[in-house]
Amino acid sequence: MSLLDRPIQEIHDGLRKKDFSVRELVEASLQRIRAVDEQVKAFLTLDEEGALKKANALDRRLAAGEAGGLLFGIPAGIKDNIVTKGVRTTCASKILAHYEPIYNATVMDKLDAADAVMVGKTNMDEFAMGSSTENSAFFPTRNPWDLERVPGGSSGGSAAAVAAGEVVFALGSDTGGSIRQPAAYCGVVGLKPTYGRVSRFGLVAFASSLDQIGPITRTVADAAYVLQAIAGHDPYDSTSADVEVPDYTAALTGDVKGLKIAVPKEYLGDGIDEGVRRRVLEALEVFASLGAEWEEVSLPHSDYAVACYYLIAPSEASSNLARYDGVRYGVRAEADNLLDMYKQTRSQGFGPEVKRRIMLGTFALSSGYYDAYYLKAQKVRTLIKRDFERLFERYDVVIGPTAPTPAFKLGEKVDDPLTMYLNDICTIPVNLAGLPAISIPCGFSDGLPVGLQIIGKPFDELTVLRAAYAFEVHTDHHKARPAL
């Protein structure tokens, strides 16, 4: 077994027993990246020197008998929209192709405090806008299970890196499903925490009321470890919630007796692949055998979620991306006057999908259309949130598929943005309502991984993790590995 194939707890046991060193662990990660990343293309930037330097420092502490942090020595990949001091942060865009931040995101400081080791920055859809990682300005990432298929997006590089065994865990960001959908496509675990549970300070903004950082891992227990390390209130983030962080590992009991599960009929209706539907129903049978109870319910406003999201998210993106004007940082186009410099910089620096969303958002916010589009979408968002609130009065979790189909082929939907947008139909309502949700492997359809989505009450990641862990320990889906 590869050192990187072990869960975090087992790696820590091996380090304590001196079966291997942190340097050997990090070198195994870098060696694996050199061996397979030419095919997978999960990484945009590697920080070999920084990773090995930190590994040596951690080994010295280990030899001195010092107690280590929660993620001591664990190699990690970081999505390239999370700023890293002194390490290039591009958002997979031309406009930030050479940007080196002078500060760390709060999650990076927390990972440093937990003694994790960043080996590099992972590929993504440009500015996190996309569902396939084909919108990267540099190159598309490929799915380790089938190199002719997409890994999902926008955190496709992070999911592919974990699935390919290049790192033990990765961080992604989730605005409308960008952690959970690629986790489903790549057969790994992806956790989107409650909005405000993890600081967004240092996350390059796409849609500020929707974005949330979370972990992508091989197992549910590993996701609990990483969430424990990165969760908590941050005074640098005004949307960070001052809510106590519980012990997430305490949720890993395997017991779901009496758990009440809601299964929305809208999540298993038209447009859901038959193989995906079967895997979800089989998963519900596993829960029933463990003493949980499930019932079909309705989320009546979920049909409007995609339309609602594609007004709110582009509107916020239009505002957030106005700062890329060639004046302060990033690429600057040569021009004869200021106005032309603005136009040329943004024309040359942004890709087609980013331009599309900026234009959609600017239109929705423009005079005469604000009330008809953006304000109406916010009202619908409230109705979607209330649907969940009503369900959670009677049920503990909501369960359904993470994505309507398994991974599609590279290039298959590039010219059809509407079909691409509908790919997030199962994940978007969770972001609109600000809820926690996890995607875990629940089997295969046509040889490709299928993800099961478990949605919880606000700040109740404990119950989400408890349900996910119970399913994981009673099945073997998470043990499957792609034949790279």
Coordinates of C-alpha atoms in Angstrom, one line a residue:
M1 CA 0.0 0.0 0.0
S2 CA 1.2 3.5 -0.9
L3 CA 1.9 5.8 2.1
L4 CA -0.6 8.2 0.6
D5 CA -3.3 5.6 0.4
R6 CA -3.6 5.4 4.2
P7 CA -6.1 7.4 6.2
I8 CA -4.8 10.3 8.3
Q9 CA -5.0 8.5 11.6
E10 CA -3.0 5.6 10.2
I11 CA -0.4 7.9 8.8
H12 CA 0.0 9.5 12.2
D13 CA 0.4 6.1 13.8
G14 CA 3.2 5.3 11.3
L15 CA 5.0 8.6 12.0
R16 CA 4.8 8.0 15.8
K17 CA 6.2 4.5 15.4
K18 CA 8.9 5.9 13.1
D19 CA 7.8 3.4 10.3
F20 CA 8.5 6.4 7.9
S21 CA 9.3 10.1 8.1
V22 CA 7.4 13.2 7.0
R23 CA 10.0 13.7 4.3
E24 CA 9.4 10.2 3.0
L25 CA 5.7 11.0 3.0
V26 CA 6.1 14.2 1.1
E27 CA 8.6 12.7 -1.3
A28 CA 6.1 9.9 -2.0
S29 CA 3.5 12.6 -2.9
L30 CA 5.9 14.4 -5.2
Q31 CA 7.0 11.2 -6.8
R32 CA 3.4 10.2 -7.5
I33 CA 2.7 13.6 -9.0
R34 CA 5.7 13.2 -11.3
A35 CA 4.5 9.7 -12.3
V36 CA 0.8 10.4 -13.1
D37 CA 0.2 14.2 -13.4
E38 CA 1.3 14.4 -17.0
Q39 CA -1.9 12.3 -17.7
V40 CA -4.2 13.8 -15.0
K41 CA -3.1 17.5 -15.1
A42 CA -4.4 18.1 -11.5
F43 CA -1.7 20.7 -10.6
L44 CA -0.9 24.2 -11.8
T45 CA 2.0 24.9 -9.5
L46 CA 4.2 22.7 -7.4
D47 CA 6.1 24.0 -4.3
E48 CA 8.7 21.2 -3.9
E49 CA 11.2 23.3 -2.2
G50 CA 8.7 24.7 0.4
A51 CA 7.2 21.2 1.0
L52 CA 10.5 19.5 1.6
K53 CA 11.7 22.3 3.8
K54 CA 8.6 22.0 6.0
A55 CA 8.9 18.2 6.0
N56 CA 12.5 18.4 7.4
A57 CA 11.3 20.9 10.1
L58 CA 8.5 18.6 11.1
D59 CA 10.8 15.6 11.2
R60 CA 13.1 17.5 13.6
R61 CA 10.1 18.2 15.8
L62 CA 9.1 14.6 15.7
A63 CA 12.6 13.5 16.7
A64 CA 12.5 16.0 19.6
G65 CA 9.3 14.3 20.8
E66 CA 7.1 17.4 20.3
A67 CA 3.4 17.0 20.0
G68 CA 2.2 17.6 16.4
G69 CA -0.9 19.3 15.0
L70 CA -4.1 17.7 13.8
L71 CA -2.7 17.2 10.2
F72 CA 0.9 16.7 11.1
G73 CA 3.0 15.9 8.0
I74 CA 0.0 15.3 5.8
P75 CA 0.6 16.3 2.1
A76 CA -2.1 18.5 0.7
G77 CA -3.2 20.2 -2.6
I78 CA -4.8 23.6 -2.5
K79 CA -7.2 25.0 -5.0
D80 CA -5.6 27.8 -6.9
N81 CA -8.2 30.4 -5.8
I82 CA -7.0 30.2 -2.2
V83 CA -4.2 32.7 -1.7
T84 CA -0.8 31.3 -0.5
K85 CA 2.0 33.7 0.6
G86 CA 4.9 33.7 -1.9
V87 CA 3.3 30.9 -4.0
R88 CA 1.6 31.7 -7.3
T89 CA -2.2 32.0 -7.1
T90 CA -3.7 32.3 -10.6
C91 CA -7.4 31.3 -10.2
A92 CA -6.5 29.3 -13.5
S93 CA -6.7 32.7 -15.3
K94 CA -4.5 34.7 -17.6
I95 CA -5.3 37.9 -15.7
L96 CA -3.6 36.5 -12.5
A97 CA -1.1 34.3 -14.3
H98 CA 1.9 35.8 -12.4
Y99 CA 0.2 36.9 -9.2
E100 CA 2.2 36.0 -6.0
P101 CA 0.3 37.0 -2.9
I102 CA 2.0 38.7 0.0
Y103 CA -0.3 37.1 2.6
N104 CA -2.0 33.8 3.4
A105 CA -5.7 32.9 3.4
T106 CA -6.9 32.2 6.9
V107 CA -7.4 28.5 6.0
M108 CA -3.7 28.4 5.0
D109 CA -2.7 29.8 8.4
K110 CA -4.9 27.2 10.1
L111 CA -3.3 24.4 8.0
D112 CA 0.1 25.6 9.0
A113 CA -0.9 25.6 12.6
A114 CA -2.2 22.0 12.1
D115 CA 1.2 21.1 10.5
A116 CA -0.1 20.1 7.1
V117 CA 2.3 20.3 4.2
M118 CA 1.2 22.0 1.0
V119 CA 2.8 20.4 -2.1
G120 CA 1.1 22.6 -4.7
K121 CA -1.9 24.5 -6.2
T122 CA -4.5 22.6 -8.1
N123 CA -6.2 23.4 -11.4
M124 CA -9.7 24.7 -11.6
D125 CA -12.3 26.4 -13.8
E126 CA -11.2 30.0 -14.2
F127 CA -12.3 32.1 -11.2
A128 CA -14.3 28.9 -10.1
M129 CA -16.8 29.4 -13.0
G130 CA -17.6 26.0 -14.4
S131 CA -18.5 22.4 -13.8
S132 CA -15.8 20.5 -15.6
T133 CA -12.4 22.2 -15.2
E134 CA -12.3 22.7 -19.0
N135 CA -12.5 26.5 -18.4
S136 CA -9.0 26.7 -17.0
A137 CA -6.9 29.2 -19.0
F138 CA -4.0 26.7 -18.9
F139 CA -5.3 23.2 -19.6
P140 CA -8.2 20.9 -18.7
T141 CA -7.8 18.4 -15.9
R142 CA -8.8 14.8 -16.7
N143 CA -10.7 12.3 -14.6
P144 CA -8.4 9.5 -13.1
W145 CA -11.2 7.0 -13.7
D146 CA -11.3 7.7 -17.4
L147 CA -8.8 10.1 -18.9
E148 CA -11.3 11.0 -21.7
R149 CA -13.8 12.4 -19.2
V150 CA -14.0 15.5 -17.0
P151 CA -13.2 15.4 -13.3
G152 CA -16.0 17.9 -12.6
G153 CA -15.6 21.4 -11.5
S154 CA -14.7 23.9 -10.5
S155 CA -12.5 22.1 -7.9
G156 CA -11.7 19.4 -10.5
G157 CA -7.9 19.6 -9.9
S158 CA -8.3 19.0 -6.2
A159 CA -10.7 16.1 -6.6
A160 CA -8.5 14.5 -9.3
A161 CA -5.4 14.9 -7.2
V162 CA -7.0 13.0 -4.3
A163 CA -8.5 10.4 -6.5
A164 CA -5.2 9.8 -8.3
G165 CA -3.4 9.3 -5.0
E166 CA -1.2 12.4 -5.4
V167 CA -2.1 13.9 -2.1
V168 CA -3.9 12.7 1.1
F169 CA -6.4 15.6 1.0
A170 CA -7.1 18.8 -0.9
L171 CA -9.0 22.0 -0.3
G172 CA -11.6 23.2 -2.7
S173 CA -14.3 25.9 -2.8
D174 CA -18.0 25.4 -3.4
T175 CA -20.2 28.1 -4.8
G176 CA -22.9 25.9 -6.4
G177 CA -21.5 22.4 -6.0
S178 CA -17.8 22.9 -6.9
I179 CA -16.5 20.6 -4.1
R180 CA -19.3 18.0 -4.1
Q181 CA -19.8 17.5 -7.9
P182 CA -16.1 16.8 -8.7
A183 CA -15.9 14.6 -5.6
A184 CA -18.8 12.5 -7.0
Y185 CA -17.2 12.3 -10.5
C186 CA -13.9 11.3 -9.1
G187 CA -15.2 8.8 -6.5
V188 CA -13.9 10.6 -3.4
V189 CA -15.4 12.5 -0.4
G190 CA -16.2 16.2 -0.7
L191 CA -17.6 18.3 2.2
K192 CA -19.2 21.7 1.8
P193 CA -19.5 23.3 5.3
T194 CA -22.3 25.6 6.4
Y195 CA -21.9 29.1 5.0
G196 CA -19.8 31.0 7.6
R197 CA -18.3 27.8 9.2
V198 CA -14.9 28.3 7.5
S199 CA -13.3 31.7 6.9
R200 CA -13.4 33.0 3.3
F201 CA -10.6 35.5 4.0
G202 CA -8.1 34.9 1.2
L203 CA -10.5 33.0 -1.0
V204 CA -10.6 34.9 -4.3
A205 CA -14.2 35.9 -4.5
F206 CA -16.6 34.6 -7.1
A207 CA -20.1 35.0 -5.4
S208 CA -19.6 36.2 -1.9
S209 CA -22.9 35.0 -0.4
L210 CA -22.4 31.5 -1.8
D211 CA -18.7 30.7 -1.7
Q212 CA -17.4 28.3 1.0
I213 CA -14.1 26.4 1.4
G214 CA -14.1 22.7 2.3
P215 CA -12.1 19.5 2.2
I216 CA -11.8 16.8 -0.5
T217 CA -10.5 13.5 1.0
R218 CA -10.5 9.7 0.5
T219 CA -12.6 9.0 3.6
V220 CA -15.2 10.6 5.8
A221 CA -13.0 10.4 8.8
D222 CA -10.3 12.4 6.9
A223 CA -12.9 15.0 6.0
A224 CA -13.7 15.4 9.7
Y225 CA -10.0 15.9 10.6
V226 CA -9.5 18.6 7.9
L227 CA -12.8 20.4 8.8
Q228 CA -11.7 20.4 12.5
A229 CA -8.5 22.1 11.4
I230 CA -10.0 24.8 9.2
A231 CA -13.3 25.6 10.9
G232 CA -13.9 28.5 13.3
H233 CA -14.7 32.2 13.6
D234 CA -12.3 34.7 11.8
P235 CA -12.4 38.4 12.6
Y236 CA -11.0 39.1 9.1
D237 CA -14.2 37.7 7.5
S238 CA -17.3 39.6 8.3
T239 CA -19.5 36.7 7.1
S240 CA -17.6 34.2 9.4
A241 CA -20.0 32.8 12.0
D242 CA -19.1 33.0 15.7
V243 CA -20.4 29.5 16.4
E244 CA -18.7 27.0 18.6
V245 CA -16.7 24.3 16.7
P246 CA -17.6 20.8 18.0
D247 CA -15.3 17.7 18.0
Y248 CA -16.2 16.4 14.5
T249 CA -14.3 13.1 15.1
A250 CA -16.9 12.4 17.9
A251 CA -19.5 12.0 15.1
L252 CA -17.7 9.0 13.7
T253 CA -19.7 6.4 15.7
G254 CA -21.2 4.3 12.8
D255 CA -24.6 4.6 14.5
V256 CA -27.6 6.0 12.6
K257 CA -30.4 4.2 14.4
G258 CA -33.5 6.4 14.4
L259 CA -32.1 8.9 11.9
K260 CA -34.9 10.5 9.9
I261 CA -34.0 10.9 6.2
A262 CA -35.9 13.0 3.7
V263 CA -35.6 12.1 0.0
P264 CA -36.9 14.8 -2.3
K265 CA -38.8 13.4 -5.3
E266 CA -37.4 16.3 -7.4
Y267 CA -33.8 14.9 -6.9
L268 CA -34.8 11.5 -8.4
G269 CA -37.1 12.7 -11.2
D270 CA -36.5 13.6 -14.8
G271 CA -32.9 14.1 -15.9
I272 CA -31.4 11.8 -13.3
D273 CA -29.4 8.9 -14.9
E274 CA -31.0 5.5 -14.3
G275 CA -27.7 4.1 -12.9
V276 CA -27.4 7.0 -10.5
R277 CA -31.0 6.6 -9.3
R278 CA -30.4 2.9 -8.6
R279 CA -27.2 3.6 -6.6
V280 CA -29.1 6.2 -4.5
L281 CA -32.0 3.8 -3.8
E282 CA -29.5 1.1 -2.9
A283 CA -27.8 3.5 -0.5
L284 CA -31.1 4.2 1.2
E285 CA -31.6 0.5 1.7
V286 CA -28.3 0.4 3.5
F287 CA -29.4 3.2 5.8
A288 CA -32.7 1.4 6.4
S289 CA -30.8 -1.8 7.3
L290 CA -28.9 0.3 9.9
G291 CA -32.1 1.5 11.6
A292 CA -32.6 4.8 9.9
E293 CA -36.0 5.7 8.4
W294 CA -36.5 7.4 5.0
E295 CA -39.4 9.0 3.4
E296 CA -40.1 10.7 0.0
V297 CA -40.8 14.4 0.3
S298 CA -41.0 17.5 -1.9
L299 CA -38.9 20.6 -2.2
P300 CA -41.4 22.5 -4.3
H301 CA -39.2 25.5 -5.2
S302 CA -36.1 23.4 -6.2
D303 CA -37.2 23.6 -9.9
Y304 CA -36.3 27.3 -9.7
A305 CA -32.9 26.9 -8.1
V306 CA -30.7 26.8 -11.2
A307 CA -32.4 30.0 -12.7
C308 CA -32.2 31.7 -9.3
Y309 CA -28.5 30.8 -8.9
Y310 CA -27.6 32.0 -12.4
L311 CA -28.9 35.4 -11.6
I312 CA -27.4 35.8 -8.1
A313 CA -24.0 34.2 -8.7
P314 CA -23.2 36.2 -11.9
S315 CA -24.5 39.4 -10.3
E316 CA -22.1 39.0 -7.4
A317 CA -19.3 37.9 -9.8
S318 CA -19.9 41.1 -11.9
S319 CA -19.3 43.2 -8.8
N320 CA -16.3 41.1 -7.4
L321 CA -14.5 40.9 -10.7
A322 CA -14.7 44.6 -11.4
R323 CA -11.4 44.9 -9.4
Y324 CA -9.4 43.3 -12.2
D325 CA -8.9 46.4 -14.3
G326 CA -5.2 46.4 -15.0
V327 CA -4.5 49.2 -12.5
R328 CA -3.6 47.6 -9.2
Y329 CA -2.4 44.0 -9.9
G330 CA -2.6 41.3 -12.5
V331 CA -2.0 41.6 -16.2
R332 CA -2.2 45.1 -17.8
A333 CA -2.8 45.5 -21.5
E334 CA -1.0 48.3 -23.4
A335 CA -3.3 51.0 -24.6
D336 CA -3.3 54.7 -25.5
N337 CA -5.7 55.8 -22.8
L338 CA -7.3 54.6 -19.5
L339 CA -10.6 53.5 -21.0
D340 CA -9.0 51.4 -23.7
M341 CA -6.6 49.9 -21.1
Y342 CA -9.6 48.8 -19.0
K343 CA -11.3 47.3 -22.1
Q344 CA -8.2 45.6 -23.5
T345 CA -7.1 44.2 -20.1
R346 CA -10.5 42.6 -19.4
S347 CA -10.9 41.4 -23.0
Q348 CA -7.5 39.7 -23.1
G349 CA -7.4 38.6 -19.4
F350 CA -10.8 36.9 -19.0
G351 CA -11.9 33.7 -20.7
P352 CA -15.3 33.1 -22.4
E353 CA -17.2 31.6 -19.4
V354 CA -16.0 34.4 -17.1
K355 CA -17.0 37.1 -19.7
R356 CA -20.4 35.4 -20.1
R357 CA -21.1 35.5 -16.4
I358 CA -19.9 39.1 -16.0
M359 CA -22.3 40.1 -18.8
L360 CA -25.2 38.2 -17.3
G361 CA -24.6 39.7 -13.9
T362 CA -24.1 43.2 -15.1
F363 CA -27.3 43.0 -17.1
A364 CA -29.2 41.6 -14.1
L365 CA -28.0 44.5 -11.9
S366 CA -28.5 47.2 -14.4
S367 CA -31.0 50.1 -14.0
G368 CA -34.5 48.9 -14.9
Y369 CA -33.7 45.2 -14.6
Y370 CA -32.5 45.0 -10.9
D371 CA -36.0 44.4 -9.5
A372 CA -37.2 42.1 -12.3
Y373 CA -34.1 39.8 -12.1
Y374 CA -31.8 40.1 -9.1
L375 CA -34.3 41.1 -6.5
K376 CA -36.8 38.4 -7.7
A377 CA -34.0 35.8 -7.5
Q378 CA -33.3 36.8 -3.9
K379 CA -37.0 36.3 -3.1
V380 CA -37.0 32.9 -4.7
R381 CA -33.8 32.1 -2.7
T382 CA -35.7 32.7 0.5
L383 CA -38.5 30.3 -0.6
I384 CA -35.9 27.6 -1.3
K385 CA -34.4 28.2 2.1
R386 CA -37.8 27.9 3.7
D387 CA -38.5 24.6 2.0
F388 CA -35.4 23.2 3.7
E389 CA -36.4 24.8 7.1
R390 CA -39.8 23.0 6.9
L391 CA -38.2 19.7 6.1
F392 CA -35.7 20.0 9.0
E393 CA -38.5 20.4 11.4
R394 CA -39.3 16.7 10.8
Y395 CA -36.1 15.2 9.4
D396 CA -32.4 15.1 10.4
V397 CA -30.9 15.0 6.9
V398 CA -31.9 15.2 3.3
I399 CA -30.4 12.6 0.9
G400 CA -30.2 12.4 -2.9
P401 CA -27.7 12.1 -5.8
T402 CA -24.8 14.6 -5.9
A403 CA -24.9 14.9 -9.7
P404 CA -27.6 13.8 -12.2
T405 CA -25.2 11.8 -14.3
P406 CA -21.7 10.3 -13.9
A407 CA -18.7 12.2 -15.5
F408 CA -19.3 13.2 -19.1
K409 CA -16.7 13.3 -21.9
L410 CA -14.2 16.1 -22.4
G411 CA -15.6 18.6 -24.9
E412 CA -19.1 17.1 -24.8
K413 CA -20.8 20.1 -23.2
V414 CA -18.3 23.0 -23.9
D415 CA -20.5 24.5 -26.6
D416 CA -23.8 24.1 -24.6
P417 CA -23.5 26.2 -21.5
L418 CA -27.2 25.7 -20.5
T419 CA -26.8 21.9 -20.3
M420 CA -23.5 22.4 -18.4
Y421 CA -25.3 24.7 -15.9
L422 CA -28.0 22.0 -15.3
N423 CA -25.3 19.7 -14.2
D424 CA -25.4 21.4 -10.8
I425 CA -29.1 21.0 -10.3
C426 CA -28.8 18.8 -7.2
T427 CA -26.1 20.9 -5.5
I428 CA -27.1 24.5 -6.1
P429 CA -30.1 24.6 -3.6
V430 CA -27.7 23.8 -0.8
N431 CA -25.6 26.9 -1.5
L432 CA -28.6 29.1 -1.9
A433 CA -29.8 27.9 1.6
G434 CA -26.3 28.1 3.1
L435 CA -26.5 24.5 4.4
P436 CA -23.7 21.9 5.0
A437 CA -23.6 18.9 2.6
I438 CA -21.2 16.0 1.8
S439 CA -20.8 13.8 -1.3
I440 CA -19.6 10.3 -0.7
P441 CA -19.0 7.4 -3.1
C442 CA -22.0 5.1 -3.4
G443 CA -21.1 2.8 -6.3
F444 CA -20.7 2.9 -10.1
S445 CA -22.8 3.5 -13.2
D446 CA -21.3 2.3 -16.4
G447 CA -17.9 1.9 -14.7
L448 CA -17.9 5.5 -13.4
P449 CA -18.2 6.7 -9.8
V450 CA -21.6 7.9 -8.4
G451 CA -21.9 10.3 -5.5
L452 CA -24.5 10.3 -2.7
Q453 CA -25.3 13.7 -1.3
I454 CA -26.2 14.1 2.4
I455 CA -27.5 17.6 3.4
G456 CA -27.8 18.8 7.0
K457 CA -29.2 21.6 9.1
P458 CA -27.2 24.8 9.4
F459 CA -24.0 24.2 11.5
D460 CA -24.9 20.5 12.0
E461 CA -22.0 19.0 10.2
L462 CA -21.8 16.5 13.0
T463 CA -25.0 14.7 11.9
V464 CA -23.9 14.9 8.2
L465 CA -20.6 13.3 9.1
R466 CA -22.3 10.7 11.3
A467 CA -24.6 9.6 8.5
A468 CA -21.8 9.6 5.9
Y469 CA -19.5 7.6 8.2
A470 CA -22.1 5.0 9.0
F471 CA -22.7 4.4 5.3
E472 CA -19.0 4.3 4.5
V473 CA -18.1 1.7 7.2
H474 CA -20.8 -0.6 6.0
T475 CA -19.9 -0.4 2.3
D476 CA -16.7 -0.7 0.3
H477 CA -17.2 2.0 -2.4
H478 CA -14.6 4.3 -0.9
K479 CA -11.9 1.6 -1.2
A480 CA -12.1 1.5 -5.0
R481 CA -9.2 3.1 -6.9
P482 CA -8.7 4.1 -10.5
A483 CA -6.2 2.1 -12.5
L484 CA -3.8 4.8 -13.4

